[in-house]
Every structure is written in C-alpha cells, then in structure tokens.
Coordinates of N, CA and C in Angstrom, one line a residue:
M1 N 15.0 5.7 -5.6 CA 13.6 5.9 -5.6 C 13.4 7.1 -6.3
F2 N 14.1 8.0 -6.1 CA 14.4 9.5 -6.3 C 14.6 9.8 -7.8
V3 N 14.7 8.8 -8.9 CA 15.2 8.3 -10.1 C 14.0 8.3 -10.9
A4 N 13.3 6.7 -9.6 CA 12.1 6.2 -10.4 C 11.0 7.1 -10.0
M5 N 11.0 8.0 -9.4 CA 9.8 8.7 -9.3 C 9.9 9.9 -10.0
A6 N 11.5 10.4 -10.6 CA 11.2 11.3 -11.4 C 10.7 10.7 -13.3
A7 N 11.3 10.0 -12.9 CA 10.6 9.1 -13.7 C 8.9 8.8 -14.4
A8 N 9.0 8.5 -13.5 CA 7.1 8.3 -13.0 C 6.7 9.5 -13.2
W9 N 7.0 11.5 -12.9 CA 6.9 12.3 -12.6 C 6.0 12.6 -14.6
Q10 N 7.5 12.1 -14.9 CA 7.7 12.2 -16.7 C 6.9 11.4 -17.3
L11 N 6.4 10.3 -16.8 CA 5.3 9.5 -17.5 C 4.1 9.9 -17.3
Q12 N 4.1 10.7 -16.5 CA 2.0 11.2 -16.0 C 2.3 12.3 -16.7
R13 N 3.5 12.7 -17.0 CA 3.2 14.3 -18.3 C 2.7 13.2 -19.4
I14 N 3.5 12.7 -20.0 CA 3.3 11.7 -21.5 C 2.0 11.6 -21.6
T15 N 1.4 11.0 -20.0 CA 0.1 9.6 -20.9 C -0.9 11.0 -20.2
S16 N -0.5 11.9 -19.5 CA -1.8 12.9 -18.6 C -2.8 12.0 -17.8
N17 N -1.5 10.8 -17.3 CA -2.7 10.2 -16.1 C -2.0 9.7 -14.7
G18 N -2.3 10.9 -14.0 CA -1.4 10.2 -13.0 C -1.3 9.1 -12.2
G19 N -2.1 8.1 -12.7 CA -2.3 6.8 -12.1 C -1.3 6.0 -12.6
W20 N -0.1 6.2 -12.8 CA 0.6 5.3 -13.4 C 1.7 5.1 -12.6
V21 N 2.3 7.1 -12.2 CA 3.2 7.2 -10.9 C 2.7 5.7 -9.6
D22 N 1.4 5.0 -9.3 CA 1.2 4.8 -8.4 C 2.2 3.5 -8.7
V23 N 2.1 3.1 -10.1 CA 2.6 1.3 -10.7 C 4.6 1.3 -10.7
V24 N 4.7 3.1 -11.0 CA 6.0 2.7 -11.0 C 6.1 3.2 -9.5
W25 N 5.7 3.5 -8.6 CA 5.9 3.5 -7.0 C 6.3 2.1 -6.8
T26 N 4.6 1.1 -6.9 CA 5.2 -0.4 -6.2 C 6.3 -1.3 -7.0
F27 N 6.0 -1.3 -8.5 CA 7.1 -1.8 -8.1 C 8.6 -1.3 -8.2
G28 N 9.2 -0.2 -8.5 CA 9.7 0.0 -7.6 C 11.1 0.9 -6.6
T29 N 9.4 0.6 -5.7 CA 10.0 0.3 -4.4 C 10.4 -1.6 -4.2
G30 N 9.6 -2.3 -4.4 CA 9.2 -3.7 -4.9 C 11.0 -4.2 -5.3
A31 N 11.4 -3.7 -6.4 CA 12.2 -4.2 -6.5 C 13.5 -3.6 -5.8
T32 N 13.3 -2.2 -5.6 CA 14.8 -1.8 -4.7 C 14.9 -2.4 -3.7
A33 N 13.6 -2.0 -2.7 CA 14.0 -3.4 -2.1 C 14.1 -4.6 -1.7
A34 N 13.9 -5.5 -2.4 CA 14.3 -7.3 -2.9 C 15.5 -7.2 -3.1
L35 N 16.2 -5.9 -3.9 CA 17.9 -6.2 -3.7 C 18.3 -5.7 -2.7
A36 N 18.0 -4.5 -2.3 CA 18.5 -4.9 -1.3 C 18.2 -5.8 -0.4
A37 N 17.3 -6.1 0.4 CA 17.2 -7.7 0.8 C 18.3 -7.9 1.3
L38 N 17.9 -8.3 -0.8 CA 19.4 -9.4 -1.0 C 21.1 -9.2 -0.8
A39 N 21.5 -7.9 -0.8 CA 22.9 -7.2 -0.2 C 23.9 -8.1 1.0
P40 N 23.8 -8.8 0.3 CA 25.2 -9.3 1.7 C 25.9 -8.2 2.6
P41 N 25.5 -8.3 3.7 CA 27.0 -7.1 4.9 C 27.9 -6.7 4.4
T42 N 28.6 -7.3 4.2 CA 29.6 -8.3 3.7 C 30.4 -8.1 2.4
I43 N 31.0 -8.1 1.4 CA 31.5 -7.6 0.4 C 32.0 -9.4 0.4
G44 N 31.3 -9.9 -0.7 CA 31.6 -11.1 -0.8 C 30.6 -12.2 -0.5
D45 N 30.0 -12.0 0.9 CA 29.2 -12.9 1.8 C 28.0 -13.1 0.7
A46 N 27.5 -14.3 1.0 CA 26.5 -15.3 0.4 C 24.6 -14.2 1.2
W47 N 23.5 -14.7 0.5 CA 22.9 -14.0 1.2 C 22.2 -15.7 1.9
N48 N 21.6 -15.6 3.2 CA 20.9 -16.0 4.1 C 19.0 -17.0 3.8
V49 N 18.9 -18.3 4.5 CA 17.7 -17.4 4.2 C 16.6 -16.6 4.1
R50 N 17.0 -16.3 5.5 CA 16.5 -15.2 5.9 C 16.0 -14.2 5.1
Q51 N 17.4 -13.4 4.2 CA 16.9 -12.8 3.3 C 16.6 -13.0 1.7
A52 N 16.5 -14.2 1.8 CA 15.6 -14.6 0.6 C 14.2 -14.9 1.0
A53 N 13.8 -15.1 1.8 CA 12.7 -15.3 2.6 C 11.8 -14.2 2.5
V54 N 12.4 -12.4 3.1 CA 11.7 -11.0 3.0 C 11.9 -10.9 1.8
A55 N 13.3 -11.0 1.0 CA 13.0 -10.9 -0.4 C 12.1 -11.2 -1.1
A56 N 12.1 -12.7 -1.1 CA 10.2 -13.1 -1.6 C 9.2 -12.7 -2.4
V57 N 8.7 -12.3 -0.3 CA 7.7 -11.6 0.4 C 7.2 -10.5 -0.4
V58 N 8.5 -9.8 -0.8 CA 8.4 -8.7 -1.3 C 7.6 -8.0 -2.6
A59 N 9.0 -9.2 -3.5 CA 9.4 -9.3 -4.7 C 7.1 -9.5 -5.3
I60 N 6.5 -10.6 -3.9 CA 4.8 -11.4 -4.7 C 4.2 -10.3 -3.9
W61 N 4.5 -9.0 -3.1 CA 3.4 -8.1 -2.4 C 3.8 -7.3 -3.8
S62 N 4.9 -7.1 -4.2 CA 4.8 -5.7 -5.8 C 4.6 -6.1 -6.7
M63 N 5.2 -7.9 -6.7 CA 4.2 -8.0 -8.3 C 2.9 -7.9 -8.5
R64 N 1.7 -8.3 -7.1 CA 0.8 -8.6 -7.2 C -0.1 -7.1 -7.3
L65 N 0.5 -6.3 -6.9 CA -0.5 -4.6 -6.6 C 0.1 -4.0 -7.6
G66 N 1.2 -4.1 -8.1 CA 1.7 -3.5 -9.3 C 1.2 -4.0 -10.1
F67 N 0.6 -5.2 -10.7 CA 0.1 -5.5 -12.2 C -1.1 -5.5 -11.5
H68 N -1.9 -5.0 -10.4 CA -3.5 -4.9 -10.3 C -3.5 -3.3 -10.9
I69 N -3.0 -2.3 -10.3 CA -2.9 -0.8 -10.2 C -3.1 -0.6 -11.6
A70 N -2.3 -1.3 -12.7 CA -1.5 -1.6 -13.6 C -2.6 -1.3 -15.1
L71 N -3.2 -3.2 -14.9 CA -4.3 -2.8 -15.1 C -5.9 -2.0 -14.6
R72 N -5.9 -1.9 -13.7 CA -7.0 -0.2 -13.6 C -7.0 1.0 -14.0
V73 N -5.2 1.2 -14.3 CA -5.0 1.6 -15.0 C -5.3 2.4 -16.3
R74 N -5.0 0.8 -16.9 CA -4.9 0.4 -18.4 C -6.3 1.0 -19.1
R75 N -7.5 0.2 -18.5 CA -8.9 0.2 -18.2 C -9.7 1.6 -18.0
S76 N -9.5 2.1 -17.1 CA -10.2 2.9 -16.6 C -9.3 4.6 -17.1
A77 N -10.4 6.0 -16.9 CA -10.1 7.3 -16.7 C -9.2 7.1 -15.1
E78 N -8.7 8.3 -15.4 CA -7.8 8.6 -14.3 C -8.3 8.7 -13.1
D79 N -7.3 8.4 -12.0 CA -8.3 8.1 -10.6 C -8.6 8.9 -10.1
A80 N -9.6 9.5 -9.5 CA -10.6 10.1 -9.4 C -9.4 11.2 -8.3
R81 N -8.6 10.6 -7.6 CA -7.7 11.4 -6.5 C -6.6 12.2 -7.2
Y82 N -6.3 12.0 -8.8 CA -5.9 13.0 -9.5 C -6.2 13.8 -10.1
Q83 N -7.4 13.7 -10.3 CA -8.5 14.2 -11.0 C -8.7 15.5 -10.0
R84 N -8.3 14.9 -8.6 CA -9.4 16.2 -8.2 C -7.7 16.9 -7.8
L85 N -7.0 16.7 -7.8 CA -4.9 17.1 -7.4 C -4.6 18.1 -8.6
R86 N -4.9 17.8 -10.0 CA -5.1 18.5 -11.0 C -5.9 19.8 -10.8
E87 N -7.4 19.6 -10.2 CA -8.3 20.6 -10.1 C -7.5 21.8 -9.3
S88 N -7.2 20.9 -7.8 CA -7.0 22.0 -7.0 C -5.6 22.8 -7.0
W89 N -4.2 22.2 -7.9 CA -3.2 22.2 -8.3 C -3.6 23.3 -9.4
G90 N -4.2 23.4 -10.4 CA -4.2 23.9 -11.3 C -3.2 24.2 -11.7
A91 N -2.8 25.6 -12.6 CA -1.3 25.9 -13.4 C -0.2 25.1 -12.8
A92 N -0.3 25.4 -11.4 CA 0.8 24.6 -10.6 C 0.7 23.3 -11.0
F93 N 0.3 22.5 -11.7 CA -0.5 21.1 -11.2 C 1.2 20.3 -11.0
Q94 N 1.7 20.4 -12.5 CA 3.1 19.4 -12.7 C 4.5 19.6 -11.7
R95 N 4.4 21.7 -11.1 CA 5.6 21.4 -9.9 C 4.9 21.1 -8.7
R96 N 4.7 21.4 -8.6 CA 3.9 20.1 -7.3 C 3.4 19.1 -7.0
M97 N 3.5 18.8 -8.8 CA 2.8 16.7 -7.8 C 4.7 16.2 -8.4
L98 N 5.3 17.5 -8.9 CA 7.2 16.6 -8.8 C 7.3 16.5 -7.5
R99 N 7.0 18.0 -6.8 CA 7.6 17.4 -4.8 C 6.4 16.7 -4.4
F100 N 5.6 15.9 -4.9 CA 4.7 15.2 -4.3 C 5.4 13.4 -4.7
L101 N 6.0 13.9 -5.6 CA 6.4 12.4 -5.9 C 7.9 12.3 -5.3
M102 N 8.6 13.7 -5.4 CA 9.3 13.3 -4.2 C 9.6 12.9 -3.2
A103 N 8.4 13.0 -2.0 CA 8.1 12.8 -0.9 C 7.9 11.8 -1.0
Q104 N 7.3 10.9 -1.9 CA 7.4 9.5 -2.0 C 8.4 8.8 -1.9
A105 N 9.1 8.8 -3.1 CA 10.6 8.3 -3.3 C 10.9 8.1 -1.4
A106 N 11.3 9.6 -0.6 CA 11.3 9.7 0.4 C 11.2 8.7 1.5
C107 N 9.1 8.9 1.8 CA 9.3 7.5 2.5 C 9.0 6.1 1.8
S108 N 9.6 6.0 0.2 CA 10.2 4.4 0.4 C 11.3 4.4 -0.1
A109 N 12.1 5.4 1.0 CA 13.7 4.9 1.3 C 12.9 4.7 2.9
V110 N 12.6 4.9 3.1 CA 11.9 4.5 5.0 C 11.7 3.0 5.3
L111 N 10.8 2.9 3.6 CA 10.1 1.1 3.9 C 11.1 0.2 3.4
I112 N 11.5 0.7 2.9 CA 13.0 -0.4 2.0 C 14.2 0.4 3.5
G113 N 14.2 0.8 4.0 CA 15.1 1.0 4.4 C 14.9 0.0 6.5
A114 N 13.5 0.1 6.3 CA 12.8 -1.0 7.7 C 13.0 -2.3 6.6
I115 N 12.8 -2.7 5.2 CA 13.1 -4.4 5.5 C 14.5 -4.8 5.0
V116 N 14.9 -3.8 4.9 CA 16.7 -4.2 4.8 C 17.0 -4.5 6.9
L117 N 17.4 -4.1 7.4 CA 16.9 -4.2 8.9 C 15.8 -5.7 9.0
A118 N 15.2 -5.5 8.4 CA 14.3 -7.3 9.4 C 14.4 -8.3 7.9
A119 N 15.5 -8.1 7.3 CA 16.3 -9.5 6.7 C 17.2 -9.3 7.2
R120 N 18.1 -8.7 7.7 CA 20.0 -8.7 8.3 C 19.1 -9.2 10.0
V121 N 18.5 -9.6 10.2 CA 18.4 -10.0 11.7 C 19.4 -10.9 12.4
P122 N 20.2 -11.0 12.8 CA 21.2 -11.8 12.9 C 21.0 -13.1 13.9
A123 N 19.7 -13.7 13.2 CA 19.9 -15.2 14.1 C 20.5 -15.8 12.3
D124 N 20.3 -17.1 13.6 CA 20.7 -18.8 12.3 C 19.8 -19.0 11.8
G125 N 19.5 -18.9 10.7 CA 17.8 -20.0 9.7 C 16.6 -18.9 10.1
L126 N 15.3 -19.3 10.4 CA 14.4 -19.0 10.0 C 13.3 -19.6 11.6
R127 N 13.4 -18.7 13.0 CA 12.7 -18.9 13.8 C 11.1 -19.0 13.8
A128 N 10.8 -19.8 14.4 CA 9.3 -20.0 14.6 C 8.5 -18.3 15.0
R129 N 9.6 -17.3 15.3 CA 8.5 -16.5 14.9 C 8.9 -15.3 13.9
D130 N 10.1 -16.0 12.8 CA 9.9 -15.5 11.7 C 8.9 -16.1 10.9
L131 N 9.1 -17.2 10.9 CA 7.8 -17.9 9.9 C 6.2 -17.3 10.6
L132 N 6.1 -17.3 11.5 CA 4.9 -15.7 11.9 C 4.5 -15.0 11.3
A133 N 6.2 -14.3 11.5 CA 5.7 -13.0 10.4 C 5.0 -13.0 9.5
L134 N 6.2 -14.0 8.5 CA 5.9 -14.1 6.8 C 4.3 -14.7 6.8
A135 N 4.4 -15.2 7.8 CA 3.1 -15.6 7.6 C 2.1 -14.7 7.3
L136 N 2.5 -13.3 8.9 CA 1.4 -12.0 8.6 C 1.4 -11.5 7.6
A137 N 2.7 -11.6 6.9 CA 3.4 -10.8 5.6 C 2.3 -11.4 4.7
V138 N 2.2 -12.4 4.4 CA 1.9 -12.9 3.2 C 0.0 -13.3 3.0
S139 N -0.4 -13.3 4.8 CA -1.9 -12.9 5.2 C -2.4 -11.8 4.4
G140 N -1.2 -10.4 4.9 CA -2.5 -9.2 4.0 C -1.9 -8.8 2.8
V141 N -1.0 -10.1 2.2 CA -1.0 -9.6 0.3 C -1.9 -10.4 0.3
V142 N -2.4 -12.1 0.7 CA -4.2 -12.1 0.5 C -5.3 -11.6 0.8
G143 N -5.0 -11.4 2.1 CA -6.4 -10.2 2.0 C -6.7 -9.3 1.2
A144 N -5.4 -8.5 0.8 CA -5.5 -7.5 0.0 C -6.5 -7.7 -1.6
A145 N -5.5 -8.7 -2.0 CA -6.0 -9.2 -3.0 C -7.7 -9.8 -3.2
I146 N -7.7 -10.4 -2.4 CA -9.5 -10.3 -2.0 C -10.0 -9.7 -1.9
A147 N -9.9 -8.5 -1.5 CA -10.6 -7.3 -1.3 C -10.8 -6.9 -2.4
D148 N -9.4 -6.7 -3.5 CA -9.2 -5.6 -4.6 C -10.6 -6.5 -5.5
A149 N -11.1 -8.6 -5.7 CA -10.9 -8.6 -5.6 C -12.3 -8.9 -5.6
Q150 N -13.1 -8.8 -5.3 CA -14.6 -8.9 -4.6 C -14.8 -7.4 -5.3
L151 N -14.2 -5.9 -5.1 CA -14.3 -4.9 -5.7 C -14.7 -5.0 -7.5
A152 N -14.1 -5.6 -7.3 CA -13.7 -5.5 -9.3 C -15.3 -6.1 -9.8
R153 N -15.7 -7.2 -9.1 CA -16.4 -8.3 -9.0 C -18.3 -7.0 -9.1
F154 N -18.0 -6.4 -7.9 CA -19.2 -5.6 -8.2 C -19.2 -4.7 -8.7
K155 N -17.9 -3.9 -9.8 CA -17.9 -2.7 -10.1 C -17.7 -3.3 -11.9
A156 N -18.0 -4.4 -11.8 CA -17.7 -5.1 -13.5 C -19.1 -5.7 -13.9
D157 N -20.1 -5.7 -12.6 CA -21.7 -6.0 -13.6 C -22.3 -4.2 -13.2
A158 N -22.6 -4.0 -14.6 CA -22.7 -3.1 -14.8 C -24.4 -2.6 -14.3
K159 N -25.1 -2.8 -13.9 CA -26.1 -2.5 -12.9 C -25.8 -1.9 -11.5
N160 N -24.3 -2.5 -11.1 CA -23.9 -1.6 -9.9 C -22.5 -0.2 -9.8
R161 N -23.1 0.4 -11.4 CA -22.5 1.3 -12.1 C -23.0 2.4 -10.9
G162 N -22.3 3.1 -10.3 CA -22.5 4.4 -9.2 C -22.7 4.2 -7.9
G163 N -23.5 2.2 -7.5 CA -23.4 1.9 -6.3 C -22.5 2.1 -5.0
T164 N -22.6 1.3 -4.3 CA -21.8 1.2 -2.7 C -21.3 0.1 -2.4
F165 N -20.3 -0.5 -2.6 CA -20.3 -1.8 -2.3 C -20.0 -2.0 -0.3
R166 N -21.1 -3.0 -0.2 CA -20.7 -3.2 1.4 C -20.9 -4.6 1.3
S167 N -20.7 -5.1 0.8 CA -20.3 -6.5 1.4 C -19.1 -7.2 1.5
G168 N -19.2 -8.4 1.8 CA -17.9 -9.5 1.5 C -16.5 -8.7 2.8
L169 N -15.7 -8.8 2.3 CA -14.7 -7.9 3.7 C -15.4 -6.8 3.5
W170 N -15.8 -5.1 2.5 CA -16.5 -4.0 2.7 C -17.1 -4.1 3.4
S171 N -17.8 -5.7 4.1 CA -19.0 -4.8 5.1 C -18.2 -4.5 6.6
L172 N -17.4 -5.2 6.4 CA -16.7 -5.5 7.9 C -15.9 -3.7 7.8
S173 N -15.3 -2.9 6.7 CA -14.4 -2.2 6.6 C -14.4 -1.4 5.8
R174 N -14.3 0.0 5.3 CA -14.7 0.8 4.4 C -13.3 0.9 3.6
H175 N -12.0 0.3 3.4 CA -10.6 -0.2 2.6 C -10.6 -0.9 3.3
P176 N -11.0 -2.3 3.1 CA -10.3 -3.6 4.0 C -8.7 -3.9 3.1
N177 N -9.2 -2.9 2.0 CA -7.7 -3.3 1.1 C -6.8 -2.7 1.3
Y178 N -6.4 -1.3 2.0 CA -5.6 -0.5 2.7 C -5.5 -1.7 4.1
F179 N -6.4 -2.0 4.8 CA -5.7 -2.8 5.8 C -5.0 -4.0 5.5
F180 N -5.7 -4.3 4.8 CA -4.4 -5.9 4.7 C -3.2 -4.7 3.6
E181 N -2.9 -4.3 3.2 CA -1.9 -3.6 2.9 C -0.8 -3.3 3.9
W182 N -1.2 -2.5 4.8 CA -0.8 -2.1 6.1 C -0.2 -3.3 7.5
L183 N -1.1 -4.6 7.1 CA -0.9 -5.8 7.6 C 0.5 -6.6 7.3
A184 N 0.6 -6.4 5.9 CA 2.1 -6.5 5.5 C 2.9 -6.1 6.2
W185 N 2.8 -4.7 6.0 CA 4.2 -3.9 6.3 C 4.3 -4.0 8.0
L186 N 2.8 -4.6 8.8 CA 3.2 -4.5 10.2 C 4.3 -5.5 10.5
A187 N 4.2 -7.3 9.2 CA 5.6 -8.1 9.6 C 6.1 -7.5 9.4
L188 N 7.1 -6.2 9.3 CA 8.2 -6.5 9.3 C 8.6 -6.5 11.0
P189 N 8.0 -5.1 11.5 CA 8.4 -5.3 13.2 C 8.7 -6.0 14.1
A190 N 7.7 -7.3 13.4 CA 7.0 -8.9 13.8 C 8.6 -9.8 13.8
L191 N 9.7 -9.3 12.5 CA 10.1 -9.9 12.2 C 11.4 -9.3 13.3
A192 N 11.4 -8.2 13.3 CA 13.2 -7.2 13.5 C 12.7 -6.7 14.9
A193 N 12.2 -6.5 15.1 CA 12.0 -5.6 17.0 C 11.8 -6.1 17.7
G194 N 12.5 -5.9 19.2 CA 12.7 -6.5 19.9 C 13.2 -7.8 20.2
V195 N 14.3 -8.1 18.6 CA 15.2 -8.5 18.8 C 16.7 -9.1 19.4
S196 N 17.1 -9.6 21.1 CA 17.7 -9.7 21.7 C 19.4 -9.1 21.1
G197 N 20.1 -8.3 21.0 CA 21.3 -7.7 20.4 C 20.8 -7.4 19.2
Y198 N 19.6 -6.2 19.3 CA 20.1 -5.9 17.5 C 19.0 -4.6 17.7
A199 N 19.4 -3.8 18.3 CA 18.0 -2.7 18.7 C 17.9 -1.8 17.9
V200 N 18.6 -1.7 16.3 CA 18.1 -0.6 15.4 C 16.9 -1.6 14.5
G201 N 16.7 -3.1 15.2 CA 15.2 -3.9 15.0 C 13.8 -3.1 15.2
W202 N 13.8 -1.9 16.0 CA 13.1 -1.4 16.7 C 12.6 -0.4 16.0
L203 N 13.5 0.2 15.0 CA 13.4 0.6 14.1 C 12.4 1.1 13.0
T204 N 12.4 -0.7 12.8 CA 11.5 -1.2 11.3 C 10.1 -0.8 11.9
L205 N 10.0 -0.1 13.3 CA 8.4 0.2 13.6 C 7.6 1.2 12.5
A206 N 8.9 2.3 11.7 CA 8.4 3.0 11.3 C 7.7 2.5 10.2
A207 N 7.6 1.4 9.4 CA 7.8 1.1 8.1 C 6.0 1.5 8.5
P208 N 5.5 -0.1 9.3 CA 3.7 0.5 9.4 C 3.6 1.9 9.6
A209 N 4.5 2.1 10.8 CA 3.7 3.7 11.3 C 3.6 5.1 9.8
V210 N 4.7 5.0 8.7 CA 4.2 5.4 7.7 C 3.0 5.1 7.1
M211 N 3.0 3.7 6.8 CA 1.5 3.3 5.2 C 0.7 3.5 5.8
Y212 N 0.1 3.4 7.8 CA -0.6 4.1 8.2 C -1.1 5.2 8.3
W213 N -0.2 6.2 8.5 CA -0.6 7.5 8.2 C -0.8 7.3 6.6
V214 N -0.4 6.7 5.5 CA -0.2 7.8 4.3 C -1.5 7.7 3.9
L215 N -1.9 6.0 4.1 CA -3.4 5.7 3.6 C -4.6 6.3 4.6
M216 N -4.4 6.6 6.0 CA -5.3 7.2 6.6 C -5.4 8.3 6.3
H217 N -4.0 9.1 6.0 CA -4.3 10.8 6.6 C -3.6 11.6 5.1
A218 N -2.8 10.7 4.5 CA -2.5 11.8 3.0 C -3.2 11.0 1.8
T219 N -2.9 10.7 1.1 CA -3.4 10.4 -0.1 C -4.2 9.2 -0.1
G220 N -4.8 8.2 1.1 CA -5.1 7.6 0.6 C -7.0 7.5 0.7
V221 N -7.4 7.4 2.2 CA -8.7 7.3 2.4 C -9.1 9.1 2.2
P222 N -8.6 9.6 3.2 CA -8.9 11.2 2.6 C -9.4 11.4 1.5
M223 N -8.3 11.7 0.4 CA -8.7 11.4 -1.0 C -9.6 10.9 -1.6
L224 N -10.0 9.7 -1.2 CA -11.2 8.8 -1.9 C -12.3 8.9 -1.2
E225 N -12.5 9.2 0.0 CA -13.6 9.5 0.6 C -14.3 11.4 -0.6
E226 N -13.4 11.9 -0.1 CA -14.2 12.7 -1.0 C -15.0 12.6 -2.1
H227 N -14.0 12.1 -2.7 CA -15.1 11.3 -4.2 C -15.9 10.5 -4.2
M228 N -15.9 9.5 -3.3 CA -16.8 9.0 -2.7 C -18.1 9.4 -2.2
L229 N -18.1 10.8 -2.0 CA -18.7 11.4 -0.9 C -19.7 11.8 -2.5
R230 N -18.4 13.0 -3.0 CA -19.7 13.4 -3.8 C -19.6 13.1 -5.2
S231 N -19.1 12.0 -5.0 CA -19.9 10.5 -6.3 C -21.5 9.7 -6.1
R232 N -21.4 9.7 -4.7 CA -22.8 8.4 -4.2 C -23.7 9.0 -3.5
G233 N -23.2 10.7 -2.4 CA -24.0 10.9 -2.1 C -24.6 10.3 -0.2
E234 N -25.8 10.5 -0.4 CA -26.3 9.6 0.5 C -25.8 7.9 1.3
P235 N -25.8 7.0 -0.4 CA -25.4 6.1 0.3 C -24.0 6.0 1.0
Y236 N -23.2 6.4 0.5 CA -22.8 6.0 1.0 C -22.2 7.1 2.3
R237 N -22.7 7.5 2.6 CA -22.7 8.7 3.7 C -23.4 7.6 4.9
A238 N -24.5 6.6 4.9 CA -24.8 6.0 4.9 C -24.2 5.0 5.5
Y239 N -23.0 4.5 4.2 CA -21.8 3.1 4.7 C -21.3 3.5 5.5
R240 N -20.2 5.4 5.4 CA -19.4 6.2 6.5 C -20.1 5.4 7.9
Q241 N -20.8 6.0 8.0 CA -21.9 6.0 9.6 C -22.1 4.6 10.3
E242 N -22.1 4.0 9.5 CA -22.3 2.3 10.0 C -20.5 1.2 9.8
T243 N -19.4 1.5 9.0 CA -18.9 0.8 8.9 C -17.6 1.5 9.1
N244 N -16.8 0.8 9.8 CA -15.6 2.0 10.2 C -14.4 1.8 9.4
A245 N -13.4 2.6 9.3 CA -12.9 3.2 7.8 C -11.8 2.5 7.4
F246 N -11.4 1.8 9.0 CA -10.0 1.0 8.0 C -10.3 -0.3 9.1
F247 N -10.3 0.3 10.1 CA -9.9 -1.9 11.2 C -11.4 -2.2 11.0
P248 N -11.1 -3.4 10.3 CA -12.4 -4.2 10.5 C -13.0 -4.4 11.7
F249 N -14.2 -4.2 11.3 CA -15.2 -4.5 12.5 C -17.3 -4.9 12.1
P250 N -17.2 -5.5 12.6 CA -19.0 -5.7 12.4 C -19.7 -4.6 12.2
R251 N -19.9 -4.3 11.1 CA -21.3 -3.5 11.2 C -22.4 -2.6 12.1
R252 N -21.9 -1.4 12.8 CA -22.7 -0.3 13.0 C -24.0 -0.4 13.2
K253 N -24.9 -0.3 14.0 CA -26.4 -0.2 13.9 C -26.5 1.4 14.3
V254 N -27.0 2.0 13.1 CA -27.4 3.4 13.1 C -28.9 3.4 13.9
R255 N -29.4 4.8 14.5 CA -30.5 4.7 14.9 C -30.7 5.9 14.0
S256 N -32.3 5.5 13.3 CA -32.9 6.6 12.7 C -33.1 7.8 13.0
T257 N -33.1 8.6 12.7 CA -33.3 9.8 14.0 C -35.1 11.0 12.8

C-alpha cells in the first residue's frame, strides 16, 4: 500500500485533484486485502470457504465504494477537503500530502491485517456466527450505497443547489454513509474476536477502531463539516443541532430561544 499511495500522490500532482487518492486507496486496500485473505497459511494449501467469503465481501466493498468515488471525482471539482488542505498547507502542500498519504498506507496495513486474521479463524466451514458477521458486512455496504444514492439524487436536482439534505437516512445521521462504512468493518471482530483458541482474533477490533477515528476525528467529519458550515451557513448549523453526527437516531427537537 505504500507503493500504491506513492503512485496516488503522483496522480494527484498530475491531475491537480486530490480526490483521486481516495480512489487509489479504496481499490488498493480492497485488492491487497482480498488477495491476502485468500493466501493460504502454508504454501501449497488451498484457500477455504471462510477465506473466499471474506475476500468476496472485501471485493464488493472496494468495488462499490471505489467506483462511486471515481465517478464523483471525474464529474466534479476537487473535493472541498483537499481544497482546504491546499489553502492551509500552501507551498508545503505536496510535501505534506506525501506524508499524509503514507499515514493512510499505515492505516491500510492495520485494516488489511484485521481482514487476514478474520479470514484465518481456525474453524471448519462457516458457523452461524460467521454468517451473521458476513450479513453485517453486507448490510454496511448496502446501507452506505443507499445513503450515497439518496444524497446523489438530492444533488442532481438543480433547485437543491446549495441546500442541506435532511431526508431519508440523512434525517437520522449527518453522515449515514460513514456510519455504514464503519458498520461493515465491525464485521471483522464479529468474525474473529473471542474465538476459542484464537487469541489474536481480538486484534481485529483495531479495524473498526481505526476506521471510526479516521471518519470522526481525522479526514472525515471534521474537514467536511467545516466546509459545510462555511458554504451552507445557518441551515447546516440547525441540522447539526438536530441530528446526530454519526450514529443514526431520530431527530432531536431544539427549543427556539
């Protein structure tokens, strides 16, 4: 992933669009993780049904999100988050961007490691617990796709330009797509943590923990909401007061003063 993100850095330099690094990260993480999940523990062994199931879900996640981001990057101006970084980093943008992408590669290593651990749980076949965990992952992918589609339909209507979308899943969370992405990663400890005789399975808890931190405290919510407050103003400020940032919950009633 370090090589992939170095290539992503070069790509954003050529295109002057930082959004392409998200495309490379998503496809790169997905491809590396799926192949690693299928790799047999011992040379010459064949992969088993658990490895295949985990690799398939990872591939579905990667392709869905990767193509979604790629289409958005191709059709739109540079993501506001990267525009903001260009402004704040100034002449040091490219140097700091490279360090930033290397940090993303390190995060990918944690996620990929968790996927490998989930794929190599020492159990024959798929248990009921495994099926529920895989269903959780698929639910996360589907939920994120629905949230993205709802927002895309809203933005496609010219009369909504500059408006704040507050319907569907977006009435329950300001970032339902992020929540469902995190939910998909929560499937890894559901597969591996606490399995008898497999203490390393607890390490899979790192995946949803890292993803939550990235989304809520690093490149996700803080940077996006800073832009939304600047561009949407009071309507978005009211939306923040009424609606949870991450975990879906019915809208709060805010007393007017």
